[in-house]
Coordinates of C-alpha atoms in Angstrom, one line a residue:
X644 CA 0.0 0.0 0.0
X645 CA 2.9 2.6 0.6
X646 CA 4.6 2.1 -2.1
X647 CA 2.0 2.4 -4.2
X648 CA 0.7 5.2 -2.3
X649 CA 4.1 6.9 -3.1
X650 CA 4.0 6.3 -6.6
X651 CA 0.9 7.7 -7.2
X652 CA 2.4 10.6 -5.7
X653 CA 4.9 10.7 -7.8
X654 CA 3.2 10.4 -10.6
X655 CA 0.7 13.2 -9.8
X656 CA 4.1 15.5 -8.9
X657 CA 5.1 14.5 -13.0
X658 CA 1.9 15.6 -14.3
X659 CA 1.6 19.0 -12.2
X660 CA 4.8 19.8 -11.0
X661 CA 3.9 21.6 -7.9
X662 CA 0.7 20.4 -6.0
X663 CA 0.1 21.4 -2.2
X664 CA -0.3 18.9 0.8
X665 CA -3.9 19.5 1.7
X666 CA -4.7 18.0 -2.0
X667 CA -2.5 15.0 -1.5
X668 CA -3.8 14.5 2.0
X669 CA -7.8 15.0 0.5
X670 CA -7.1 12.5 -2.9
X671 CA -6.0 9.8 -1.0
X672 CA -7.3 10.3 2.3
X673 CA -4.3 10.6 4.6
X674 CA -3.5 13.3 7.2
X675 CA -0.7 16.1 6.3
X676 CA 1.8 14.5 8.2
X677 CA 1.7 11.9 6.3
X678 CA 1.8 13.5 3.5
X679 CA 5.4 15.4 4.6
X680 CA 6.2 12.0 5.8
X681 CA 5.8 10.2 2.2
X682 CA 7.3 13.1 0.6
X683 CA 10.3 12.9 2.9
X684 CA 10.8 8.9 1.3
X685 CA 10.3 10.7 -2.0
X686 CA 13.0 12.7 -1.9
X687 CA 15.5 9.8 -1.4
X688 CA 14.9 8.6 -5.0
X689 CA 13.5 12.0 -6.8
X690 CA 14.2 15.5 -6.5
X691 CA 11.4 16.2 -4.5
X692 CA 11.2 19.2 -2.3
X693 CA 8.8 21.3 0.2
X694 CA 8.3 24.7 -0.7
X695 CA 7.2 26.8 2.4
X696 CA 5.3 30.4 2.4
X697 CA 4.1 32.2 -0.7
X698 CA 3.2 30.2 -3.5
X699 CA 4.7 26.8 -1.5
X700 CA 3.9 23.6 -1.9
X701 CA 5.4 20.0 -2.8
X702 CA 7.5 20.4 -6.0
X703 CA 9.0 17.9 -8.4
X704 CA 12.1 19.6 -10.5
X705 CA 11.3 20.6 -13.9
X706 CA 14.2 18.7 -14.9
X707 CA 13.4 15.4 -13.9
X708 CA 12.1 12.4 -16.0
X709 CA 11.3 8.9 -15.4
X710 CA 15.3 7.2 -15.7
X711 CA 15.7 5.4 -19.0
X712 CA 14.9 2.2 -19.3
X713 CA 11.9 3.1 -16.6
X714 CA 9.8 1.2 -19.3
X715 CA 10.8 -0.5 -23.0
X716 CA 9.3 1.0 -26.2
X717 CA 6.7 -2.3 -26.7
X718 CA 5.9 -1.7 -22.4
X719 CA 5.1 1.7 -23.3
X720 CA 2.7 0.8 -25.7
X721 CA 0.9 -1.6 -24.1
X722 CA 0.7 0.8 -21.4
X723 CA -1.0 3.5 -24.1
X724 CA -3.2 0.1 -25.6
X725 CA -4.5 -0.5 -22.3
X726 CA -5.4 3.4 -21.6
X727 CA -6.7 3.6 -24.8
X728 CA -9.2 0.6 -24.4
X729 CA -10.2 2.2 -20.7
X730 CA -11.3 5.1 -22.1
X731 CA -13.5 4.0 -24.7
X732 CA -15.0 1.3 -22.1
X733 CA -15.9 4.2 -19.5
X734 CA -14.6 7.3 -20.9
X735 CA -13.3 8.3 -17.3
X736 CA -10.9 11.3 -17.3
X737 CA -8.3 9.4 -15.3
X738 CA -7.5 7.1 -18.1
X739 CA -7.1 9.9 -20.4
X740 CA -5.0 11.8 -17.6
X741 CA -3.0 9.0 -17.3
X742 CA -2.2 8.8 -21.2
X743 CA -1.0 11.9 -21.3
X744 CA 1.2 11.3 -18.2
X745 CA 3.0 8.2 -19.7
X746 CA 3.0 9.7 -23.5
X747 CA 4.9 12.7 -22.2
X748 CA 7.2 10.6 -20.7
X749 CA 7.9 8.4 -23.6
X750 CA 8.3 11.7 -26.4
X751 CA 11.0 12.9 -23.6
X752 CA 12.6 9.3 -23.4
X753 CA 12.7 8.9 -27.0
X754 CA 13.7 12.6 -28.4
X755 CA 16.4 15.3 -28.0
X756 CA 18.2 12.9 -26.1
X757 CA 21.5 15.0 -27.7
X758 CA 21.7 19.1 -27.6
X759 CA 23.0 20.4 -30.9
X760 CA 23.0 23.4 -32.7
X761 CA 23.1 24.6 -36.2
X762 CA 23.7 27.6 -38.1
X763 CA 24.3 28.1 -42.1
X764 CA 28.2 27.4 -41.2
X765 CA 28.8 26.4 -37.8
X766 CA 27.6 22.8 -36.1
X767 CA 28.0 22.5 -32.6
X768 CA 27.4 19.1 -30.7
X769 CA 27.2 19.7 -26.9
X770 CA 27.1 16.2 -25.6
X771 CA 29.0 15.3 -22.7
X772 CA 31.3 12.4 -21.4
X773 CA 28.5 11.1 -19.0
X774 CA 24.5 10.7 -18.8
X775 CA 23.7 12.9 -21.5
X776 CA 19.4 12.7 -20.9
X777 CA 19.7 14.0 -17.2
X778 CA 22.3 16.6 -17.9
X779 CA 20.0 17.8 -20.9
X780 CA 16.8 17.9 -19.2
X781 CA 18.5 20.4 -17.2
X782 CA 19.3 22.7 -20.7
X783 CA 15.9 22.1 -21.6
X784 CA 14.4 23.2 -18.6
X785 CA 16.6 26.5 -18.9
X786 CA 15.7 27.2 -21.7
X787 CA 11.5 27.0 -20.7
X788 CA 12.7 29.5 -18.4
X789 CA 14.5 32.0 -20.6
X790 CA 12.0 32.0 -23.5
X791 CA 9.0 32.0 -21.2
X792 CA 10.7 34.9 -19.2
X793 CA 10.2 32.7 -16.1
X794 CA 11.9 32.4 -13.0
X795 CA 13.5 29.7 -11.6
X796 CA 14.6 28.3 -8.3
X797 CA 17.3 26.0 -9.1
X798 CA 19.3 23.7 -6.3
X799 CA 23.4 23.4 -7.2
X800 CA 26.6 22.6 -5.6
X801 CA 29.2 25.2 -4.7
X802 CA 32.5 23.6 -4.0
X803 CA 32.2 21.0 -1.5
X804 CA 29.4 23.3 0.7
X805 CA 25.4 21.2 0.7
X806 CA 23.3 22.4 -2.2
X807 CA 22.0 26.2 -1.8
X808 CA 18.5 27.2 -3.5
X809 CA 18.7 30.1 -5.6
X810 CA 16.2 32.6 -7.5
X811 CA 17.4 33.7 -10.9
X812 CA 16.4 35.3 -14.0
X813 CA 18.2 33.1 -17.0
X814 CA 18.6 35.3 -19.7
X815 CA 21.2 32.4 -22.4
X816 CA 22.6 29.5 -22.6
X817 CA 26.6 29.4 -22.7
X818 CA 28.4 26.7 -23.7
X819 CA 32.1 27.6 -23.3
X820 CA 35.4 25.7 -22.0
X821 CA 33.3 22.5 -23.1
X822 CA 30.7 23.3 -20.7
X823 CA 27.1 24.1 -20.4
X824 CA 26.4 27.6 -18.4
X825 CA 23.1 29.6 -17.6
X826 CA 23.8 33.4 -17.2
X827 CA 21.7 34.4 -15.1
X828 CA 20.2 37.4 -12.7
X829 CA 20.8 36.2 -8.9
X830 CA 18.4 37.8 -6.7
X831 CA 20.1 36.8 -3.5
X832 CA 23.5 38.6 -5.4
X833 CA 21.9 41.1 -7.2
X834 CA 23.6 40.9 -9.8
X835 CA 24.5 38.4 -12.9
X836 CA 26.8 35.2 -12.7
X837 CA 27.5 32.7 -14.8
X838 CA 25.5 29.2 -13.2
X839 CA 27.6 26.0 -14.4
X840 CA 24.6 23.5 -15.7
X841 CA 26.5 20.6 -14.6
X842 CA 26.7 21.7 -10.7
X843 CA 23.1 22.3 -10.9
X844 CA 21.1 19.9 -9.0
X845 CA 17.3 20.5 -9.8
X846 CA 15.4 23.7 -11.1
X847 CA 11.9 24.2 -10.6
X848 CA 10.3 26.9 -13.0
X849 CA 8.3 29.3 -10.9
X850 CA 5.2 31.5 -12.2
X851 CA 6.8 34.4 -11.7
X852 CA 8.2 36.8 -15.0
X853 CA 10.8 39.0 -15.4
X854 CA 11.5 41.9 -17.5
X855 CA 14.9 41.3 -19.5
X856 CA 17.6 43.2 -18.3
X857 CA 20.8 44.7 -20.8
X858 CA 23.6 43.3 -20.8
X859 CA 26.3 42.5 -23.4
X860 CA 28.2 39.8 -25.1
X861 CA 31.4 41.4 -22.9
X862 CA 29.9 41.1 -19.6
X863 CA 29.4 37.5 -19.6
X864 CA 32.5 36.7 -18.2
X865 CA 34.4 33.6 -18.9
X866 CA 33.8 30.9 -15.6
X867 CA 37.4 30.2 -15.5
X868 CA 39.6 33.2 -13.6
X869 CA 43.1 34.1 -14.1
X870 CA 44.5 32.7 -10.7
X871 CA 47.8 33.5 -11.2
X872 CA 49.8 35.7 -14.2
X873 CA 50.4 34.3 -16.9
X874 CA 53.4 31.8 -18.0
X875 CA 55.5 30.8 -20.3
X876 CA 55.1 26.4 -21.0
X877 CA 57.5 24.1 -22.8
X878 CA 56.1 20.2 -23.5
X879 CA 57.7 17.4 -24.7
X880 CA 54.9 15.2 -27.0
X881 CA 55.2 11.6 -27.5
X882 CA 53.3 10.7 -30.8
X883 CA 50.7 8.7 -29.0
X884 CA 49.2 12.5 -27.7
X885 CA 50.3 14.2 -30.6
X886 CA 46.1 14.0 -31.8
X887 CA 45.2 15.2 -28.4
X888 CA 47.5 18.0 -28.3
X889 CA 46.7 19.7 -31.1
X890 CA 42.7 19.2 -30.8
X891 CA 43.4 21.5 -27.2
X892 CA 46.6 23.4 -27.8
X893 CA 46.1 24.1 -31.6
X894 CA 48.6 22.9 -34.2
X895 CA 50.1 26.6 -34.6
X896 CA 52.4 25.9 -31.6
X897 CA 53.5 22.7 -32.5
X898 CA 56.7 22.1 -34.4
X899 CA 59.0 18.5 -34.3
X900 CA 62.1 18.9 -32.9
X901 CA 64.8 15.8 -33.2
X902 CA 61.8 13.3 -33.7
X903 CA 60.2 14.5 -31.0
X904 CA 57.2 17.2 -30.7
X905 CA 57.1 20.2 -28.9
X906 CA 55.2 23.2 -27.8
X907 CA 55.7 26.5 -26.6
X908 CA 52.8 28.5 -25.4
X909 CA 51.5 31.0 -22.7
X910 CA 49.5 29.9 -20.4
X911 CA 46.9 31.4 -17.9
X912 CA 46.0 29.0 -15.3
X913 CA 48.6 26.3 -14.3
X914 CA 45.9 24.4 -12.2
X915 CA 43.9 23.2 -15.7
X916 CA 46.8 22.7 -17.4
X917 CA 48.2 20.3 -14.8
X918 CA 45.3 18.3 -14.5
X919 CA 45.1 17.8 -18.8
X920 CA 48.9 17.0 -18.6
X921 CA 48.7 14.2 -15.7
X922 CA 45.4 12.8 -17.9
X923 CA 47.5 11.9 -21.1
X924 CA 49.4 9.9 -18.9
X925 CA 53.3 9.6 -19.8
X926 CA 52.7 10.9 -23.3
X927 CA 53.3 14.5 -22.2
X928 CA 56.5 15.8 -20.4
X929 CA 57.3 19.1 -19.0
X930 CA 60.2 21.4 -19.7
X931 CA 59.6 24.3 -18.1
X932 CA 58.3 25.9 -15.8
X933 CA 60.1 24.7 -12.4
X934 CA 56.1 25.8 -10.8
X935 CA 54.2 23.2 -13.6
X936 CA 56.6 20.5 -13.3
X937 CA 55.7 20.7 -9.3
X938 CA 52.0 20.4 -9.8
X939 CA 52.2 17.7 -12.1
X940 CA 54.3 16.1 -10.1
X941 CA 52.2 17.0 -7.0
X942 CA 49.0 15.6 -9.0
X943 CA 50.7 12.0 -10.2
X944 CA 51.5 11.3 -6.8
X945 CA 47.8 12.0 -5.4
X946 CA 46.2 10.2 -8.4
X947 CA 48.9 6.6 -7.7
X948 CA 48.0 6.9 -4.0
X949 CA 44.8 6.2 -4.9
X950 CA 45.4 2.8 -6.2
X951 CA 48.3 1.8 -3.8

């Protein structure tokens, strides 16, 4: 019974979004502690949150789906056959509800499952390494927001603190330094930021609109900052990288040197740089500076004690 109980729940959070406790506890005839209490087991599994005050309620984030593989293509359609055949028995509005439900889910399970984007002359592909669906639902959900001039509360990590709920104003999609960003009003900062998509937890889409604000292409500021000046970098290549290499440091400052590659470059931040040199493993060798040749160093030896 309470699992079932809770999946009706769910289900009733992925058709509405937001729904408060007082119709939970009325539709299925439970108290409003229990209610909070089944919402509490909710949020375990699904980003499922209690809003308080104004305009509160239990909310589902707009980004969230049913997982893939929730249901296969011929379950799905059984599931719709079924509905279908309910309907025109009894005509009852829940079967029809229900169709809706479970079709919405299947368009989203079987569509856009990739972000790209297409000009006359330029094709961009902004898949990522991992779960591209989850990661993209999050894009999509952005961009309800930004088109629909809504504003969003969205739930994200900032270095290792818990999750903080914010309220802003997305105003475009980024994608730089092979990343997804949202740039954004904040209202708790007043001012505009750049919100990395992937630290991004959940966002709900709120009824409240905004009025676009000015800004320019200039102000969005790149979310990588200069940490420390800039230097001068001389690598070694071994052919195995040489593909690698010239996909992130451009062929222009590559030249062979006695059989062997090399580059020389300026650099702005010694952290990144480290982390894509230790990555290609002993393909890539470091010349100079003393300071890079440290962190690399410094890096290899906390990556082997991991699997010592």
């Amino acid at each position: 019974m309470k699992y079932t109980l809770l999946l009706k729940i769910l289900f009733d959070l992925l058709g509405k979004r937001k729904v408060t406790a007082s119709y939970l506890s009325e539709k299925y005839d439970i108290s409003p502690r229990t209610v909070y209490r089944y919402v509490e087991e909710l949020a375990k599994v699904a980003p499922v949150y209690v809003k308080r005050g104004r305009d509160g309620g239990v909310y589902i984030a707009d980004n969230y789906k049913l997982p893939m593989g929730f249901m296969t293509e011929k379950e799905y359609d059984a599931v719709i056959e079924a509905l279908n055949a309910a309907y025109a028995r009894t005509t009852e509005e829940r079967f029809l509800q229900a169709k809706r439900k479970i079709s919405a889910q299947e368009k989203t399970e079987a569509n856009e499952l990739v972000f790209v984007g297409r000009t006359e002359d330029i094709f961009i592909d902004g898949g990522t390494w991992g779960a591209t669906k989850g990661y993209f639902d999050k894009v999509r959900a952005l961009r309800e927001c930004i088109r629909e001039k809504k504003i969003a509360d969205v739930l994200f990590f900032i270095k290792n603190e818990p999750p903080m709920l914010r309220k802003i104003e997305p105003h475009v999609l980024v994608f730089t330094k092979n990343a997804w960003y949202v740039y954004a009003f904040c209202h708790k900062q007043r001012s505009f930021a750049l919100f990395p998509v992937g630290k991004i937890l959940s966002i709900l889409k709120t009824d409240e609109r905004f009025i676009r604000r000015p800004f320019a292409d200039t102000d969005i500021q790149p979310p990588i900052k200069q940490a420390t000046p800039n230097i001068e970098v001389e690598l070694e290549i071994a052919d195995d990288a040489l593909s690698e290499a010239q996909a992130w440091l451009g062929a222009d400052y590559l030249e062979q040197k006695d059989k062997k590659w090399h580059a020389v470059f300026t650099a702005a931040n010694e952290e990144i740089l480290a982390k894509w040199i230790v990555g290609l493993g002993g393909n890539v060798k470091v010349l100079s500076p003393s300071s890079l040749i440290k962190k690399v160093k410094k890096l290899a030896k906390e990556t082997l004690s991991l699997y010592v």
